[in-house]
């Protein structure tokens, strides 16, 4: 029994990691929404980890229209494309993404304070 | 006999006669008698109280006290000899009174005929459990973190003064906590000479608190038993959390390089 108990987690964890690494956007791939402080009261919201199938520019267009803010899609050498928005839009973005059915709520991680 | 009777009557009459007019006297007499009775009564009571002061009648102290109290009021000055015994008795009485009061306070159903409510019985069980073996009471709020002390250094930097204390109370490496904090806040920072954390940017104490709460949920609290007595160990590039209380372990997400290397920071750089 004890061997079985040990075997299950050891086999489970590498598989999960392997799946995530292979597909790039696996089942447990989180969408990270972060905030970053700028000078003064200004801040920046970044959305990272959206699936590659989506058209980032179209999502960005809707986001900009919805929240009345500017933003860009930034190409990052490691993390791929990242959406940047002006201002603290974390709540708005997560609400928008869940409502549009792009991401499930469980897969969204909001970082920052 | 008749004479005698007459005499008796006569004798009685004069006896009654003086009685009736001398109602005042009678009253006086009665008063005197009462005083005499009192004095007579008091003498045995004195003896009783003396004996009580000797400690012979302590079991009956409750009965004695009331009598003695009456005596006291009139004889306080005279019974200086008894004072010691009296004081002792009073102490006893007070103690009993307090105990009774405590018991009444402790159980709200004392002295009433009503049924106990569930909450009252639950409270009673937990009170008893806490008194006898507090280990089993299971207080969730046993681990109380001190609130973070946050100072402003200039206008653009924030100093987290008791960072080390909090790390020690969580039993975590300072650099691990620091990596998490910096990754979450999306800034850069470092430890200064007094082991305080200096972070770039303006942050309120409440922000630190929220992030620390998330850190504790993710990297400190055992999921099985909710105890914070856990050890974070690194085994071939994976972080494992092992609980000291229940022995369960789990893997925790590493603070990734992607996490730490800030996207936004890099973007602003380009």
PDB file of N, CA and C in Angstrom, chain B residues 35-73:
ATOM      1  N   UNK B  35     -35.717  44.677  78.080  1.00  0.00           N
ATOM      2  CA  UNK B  35     -34.281  44.897  78.145  1.00  0.00           C
ATOM      3  C   UNK B  35     -33.616  43.753  78.899  1.00  0.00           C
ATOM      4  N   UNK B  36     -34.311  43.386  79.963  1.00  0.00           N
ATOM      5  CA  UNK B  36     -33.738  42.272  80.728  1.00  0.00           C
ATOM      6  C   UNK B  36     -33.652  41.026  79.861  1.00  0.00           C
ATOM      7  N   UNK B  37     -34.791  40.799  79.142  1.00  0.00           N
ATOM      8  CA  UNK B  37     -34.783  39.615  78.268  1.00  0.00           C
ATOM      9  C   UNK B  37     -33.642  39.704  77.274  1.00  0.00           C
ATOM     10  N   UNK B  38     -33.534  40.884  76.705  1.00  0.00           N
ATOM     11  CA  UNK B  38     -32.454  41.061  75.729  1.00  0.00           C
ATOM     12  C   UNK B  38     -31.112  40.718  76.329  1.00  0.00           C
ATOM     13  N   UNK B  39     -30.931  41.276  77.492  1.00  0.00           N
ATOM     14  CA  UNK B  39     -29.623  41.029  78.100  1.00  0.00           C
ATOM     15  C   UNK B  39     -29.455  39.544  78.360  1.00  0.00           C
ATOM     16  N   UNK B  40     -30.590  38.942  78.792  1.00  0.00           N
ATOM     17  CA  UNK B  40     -30.494  37.515  79.053  1.00  0.00           C
ATOM     18  C   UNK B  40     -30.196  36.758  77.766  1.00  0.00           C
ATOM     19  N   UNK B  41     -30.928  37.179  76.739  1.00  0.00           N
ATOM     20  CA  UNK B  41     -30.684  36.510  75.456  1.00  0.00           C
ATOM     21  C   UNK B  41     -29.259  36.709  74.991  1.00  0.00           C
ATOM     22  N   UNK B  42     -28.807  37.897  75.214  1.00  0.00           N
ATOM     23  CA  UNK B  42     -27.491  38.212  74.656  1.00  0.00           C
ATOM     24  C   UNK B  42     -26.371  37.452  75.349  1.00  0.00           C
ATOM     25  N   UNK B  43     -26.608  37.191  76.588  1.00  0.00           N
ATOM     26  CA  UNK B  43     -25.519  36.508  77.290  1.00  0.00           C
ATOM     27  C   UNK B  43     -25.225  35.151  76.669  1.00  0.00           C
ATOM     28  N   UNK B  44     -26.268  34.316  76.490  1.00  0.00           N
ATOM     29  CA  UNK B  44     -25.953  33.047  75.817  1.00  0.00           C
ATOM     30  C   UNK B  44     -25.414  33.256  74.417  1.00  0.00           C
ATOM     31  N   UNK B  45     -25.946  34.269  73.766  1.00  0.00           N
ATOM     32  CA  UNK B  45     -25.423  34.488  72.406  1.00  0.00           C
ATOM     33  C   UNK B  45     -23.954  34.857  72.451  1.00  0.00           C
ATOM     34  N   UNK B  46     -23.641  35.640  73.447  1.00  0.00           N
ATOM     35  CA  UNK B  46     -22.220  35.966  73.592  1.00  0.00           C
ATOM     36  C   UNK B  46     -21.415  34.697  73.733  1.00  0.00           C
ATOM     37  N   UNK B  47     -21.922  33.867  74.597  1.00  0.00           N
ATOM     38  CA  UNK B  47     -21.165  32.636  74.803  1.00  0.00           C
ATOM     39  C   UNK B  47     -21.084  31.861  73.503  1.00  0.00           C
ATOM     40  N   UNK B  48     -22.233  31.838  72.794  1.00  0.00           N
ATOM     41  CA  UNK B  48     -22.208  31.102  71.536  1.00  0.00           C
ATOM     42  C   UNK B  48     -21.174  31.678  70.585  1.00  0.00           C
ATOM     43  N   UNK B  49     -21.214  32.997  70.493  1.00  0.00           N
ATOM     44  CA  UNK B  49     -20.299  33.597  69.551  1.00  0.00           C
ATOM     45  C   UNK B  49     -18.858  33.372  69.978  1.00  0.00           C
ATOM     46  N   UNK B  50     -18.681  33.392  71.284  1.00  0.00           N
ATOM     47  CA  UNK B  50     -17.328  33.109  71.780  1.00  0.00           C
ATOM     48  C   UNK B  50     -16.910  31.707  71.358  1.00  0.00           C
ATOM     49  N   UNK B  51     -17.866  30.777  71.555  1.00  0.00           N
ATOM     50  CA  UNK B  51     -17.532  29.411  71.182  1.00  0.00           C
ATOM     51  C   UNK B  51     -17.269  29.339  69.676  1.00  0.00           C
ATOM     52  N   UNK B  52     -18.064  30.096  68.944  1.00  0.00           N
ATOM     53  CA  UNK B  52     -17.849  30.097  67.497  1.00  0.00           C
ATOM     54  C   UNK B  52     -16.460  30.604  67.171  1.00  0.00           C
ATOM     55  N   UNK B  53     -16.093  31.643  67.901  1.00  0.00           N
ATOM     56  CA  UNK B  53     -14.767  32.184  67.650  1.00  0.00           C
ATOM     57  C   UNK B  53     -13.704  31.162  68.017  1.00  0.00           C
ATOM     58  N   UNK B  54     -14.048  30.277  68.917  1.00  0.00           N
ATOM     59  CA  UNK B  54     -13.097  29.205  69.232  1.00  0.00           C
ATOM     60  C   UNK B  54     -12.990  28.214  68.079  1.00  0.00           C
ATOM     61  N   UNK B  55     -13.943  28.266  67.201  1.00  0.00           N
ATOM     62  CA  UNK B  55     -13.854  27.397  66.028  1.00  0.00           C
ATOM     63  C   UNK B  55     -14.596  26.101  66.207  1.00  0.00           C
ATOM     64  N   UNK B  56     -15.395  26.004  67.296  1.00  0.00           N
ATOM     65  CA  UNK B  56     -16.083  24.753  67.516  1.00  0.00           C
ATOM     66  C   UNK B  56     -17.274  24.597  66.585  1.00  0.00           C
ATOM     67  N   UNK B  57     -17.920  25.708  66.284  1.00  0.00           N
ATOM     68  CA  UNK B  57     -19.189  25.589  65.572  1.00  0.00           C
ATOM     69  C   UNK B  57     -19.108  26.083  64.128  1.00  0.00           C
ATOM     70  N   UNK B  58     -18.002  25.932  63.550  1.00  0.00           N
ATOM     71  CA  UNK B  58     -17.848  26.438  62.181  1.00  0.00           C
ATOM     72  C   UNK B  58     -18.837  25.810  61.211  1.00  0.00           C
ATOM     73  N   UNK B  59     -19.125  24.501  61.327  1.00  0.00           N
ATOM     74  CA  UNK B  59     -20.066  23.933  60.368  1.00  0.00           C
ATOM     75  C   UNK B  59     -21.415  24.631  60.382  1.00  0.00           C
ATOM     76  N   UNK B  60     -21.793  25.166  61.532  1.00  0.00           N
ATOM     77  CA  UNK B  60     -23.100  25.806  61.605  1.00  0.00           C
ATOM     78  C   UNK B  60     -22.988  27.312  61.423  1.00  0.00           C
ATOM     79  N   UNK B  61     -21.923  27.743  60.906  1.00  0.00           N
ATOM     80  CA  UNK B  61     -21.687  29.176  60.803  1.00  0.00           C
ATOM     81  C   UNK B  61     -22.852  29.873  60.123  1.00  0.00           C
ATOM     82  N   UNK B  62     -23.427  29.227  59.128  1.00  0.00           N
ATOM     83  CA  UNK B  62     -24.507  29.855  58.381  1.00  0.00           C
ATOM     84  C   UNK B  62     -25.672  30.204  59.302  1.00  0.00           C
ATOM     85  N   UNK B  63     -25.999  29.294  60.209  1.00  0.00           N
ATOM     86  CA  UNK B  63     -27.117  29.566  61.114  1.00  0.00           C
ATOM     87  C   UNK B  63     -26.743  30.657  62.095  1.00  0.00           C
ATOM     88  N   UNK B  64     -25.567  30.584  62.610  1.00  0.00           N
ATOM     89  CA  UNK B  64     -25.146  31.501  63.652  1.00  0.00           C
ATOM     90  C   UNK B  64     -25.100  32.935  63.165  1.00  0.00           C
ATOM     91  N   UNK B  65     -24.688  33.107  61.946  1.00  0.00           N
ATOM     92  CA  UNK B  65     -24.345  34.450  61.496  1.00  0.00           C
ATOM     93  C   UNK B  65     -25.494  35.419  61.654  1.00  0.00           C
ATOM     94  N   UNK B  66     -26.678  34.964  61.254  1.00  0.00           N
ATOM     95  CA  UNK B  66     -27.787  35.900  61.282  1.00  0.00           C
ATOM     96  C   UNK B  66     -28.006  36.405  62.696  1.00  0.00           C
ATOM     97  N   UNK B  67     -28.021  35.463  63.649  1.00  0.00           N
ATOM     98  CA  UNK B  67     -28.184  35.889  65.041  1.00  0.00           C
ATOM     99  C   UNK B  67     -27.090  36.865  65.412  1.00  0.00           C
ATOM    100  N   UNK B  68     -25.894  36.472  65.065  1.00  0.00           N
ATOM    101  CA  UNK B  68     -24.768  37.298  65.476  1.00  0.00           C
ATOM    102  C   UNK B  68     -24.845  38.683  64.879  1.00  0.00           C
ATOM    103  N   UNK B  69     -25.309  38.727  63.648  1.00  0.00           N
ATOM    104  CA  UNK B  69     -25.387  40.043  63.026  1.00  0.00           C
ATOM    105  C   UNK B  69     -26.255  40.967  63.863  1.00  0.00           C
ATOM    106  N   UNK B  70     -27.404  40.424  64.306  1.00  0.00           N
ATOM    107  CA  UNK B  70     -28.270  41.253  65.130  1.00  0.00           C
ATOM    108  C   UNK B  70     -27.538  41.697  66.380  1.00  0.00           C
ATOM    109  N   UNK B  71     -26.829  40.771  66.953  1.00  0.00           N
ATOM    110  CA  UNK B  71     -26.091  41.105  68.169  1.00  0.00           C
ATOM    111  C   UNK B  71     -25.054  42.170  67.878  1.00  0.00           C
ATOM    112  N   UNK B  72     -24.394  41.944  66.792  1.00  0.00           N
ATOM    113  CA  UNK B  72     -23.304  42.851  66.450  1.00  0.00           C
ATOM    114  C   UNK B  72     -23.742  44.296  66.478  1.00  0.00           C
ATOM    115  N   UNK B  73     -24.885  44.550  65.833  1.00  0.00           N
ATOM    116  CA  UNK B  73     -25.296  45.935  65.660  1.00  0.00           C
ATOM    117  C   UNK B  73     -25.335  46.660  66.992  1.00  0.00           C
TER     118      UNK B  73
END
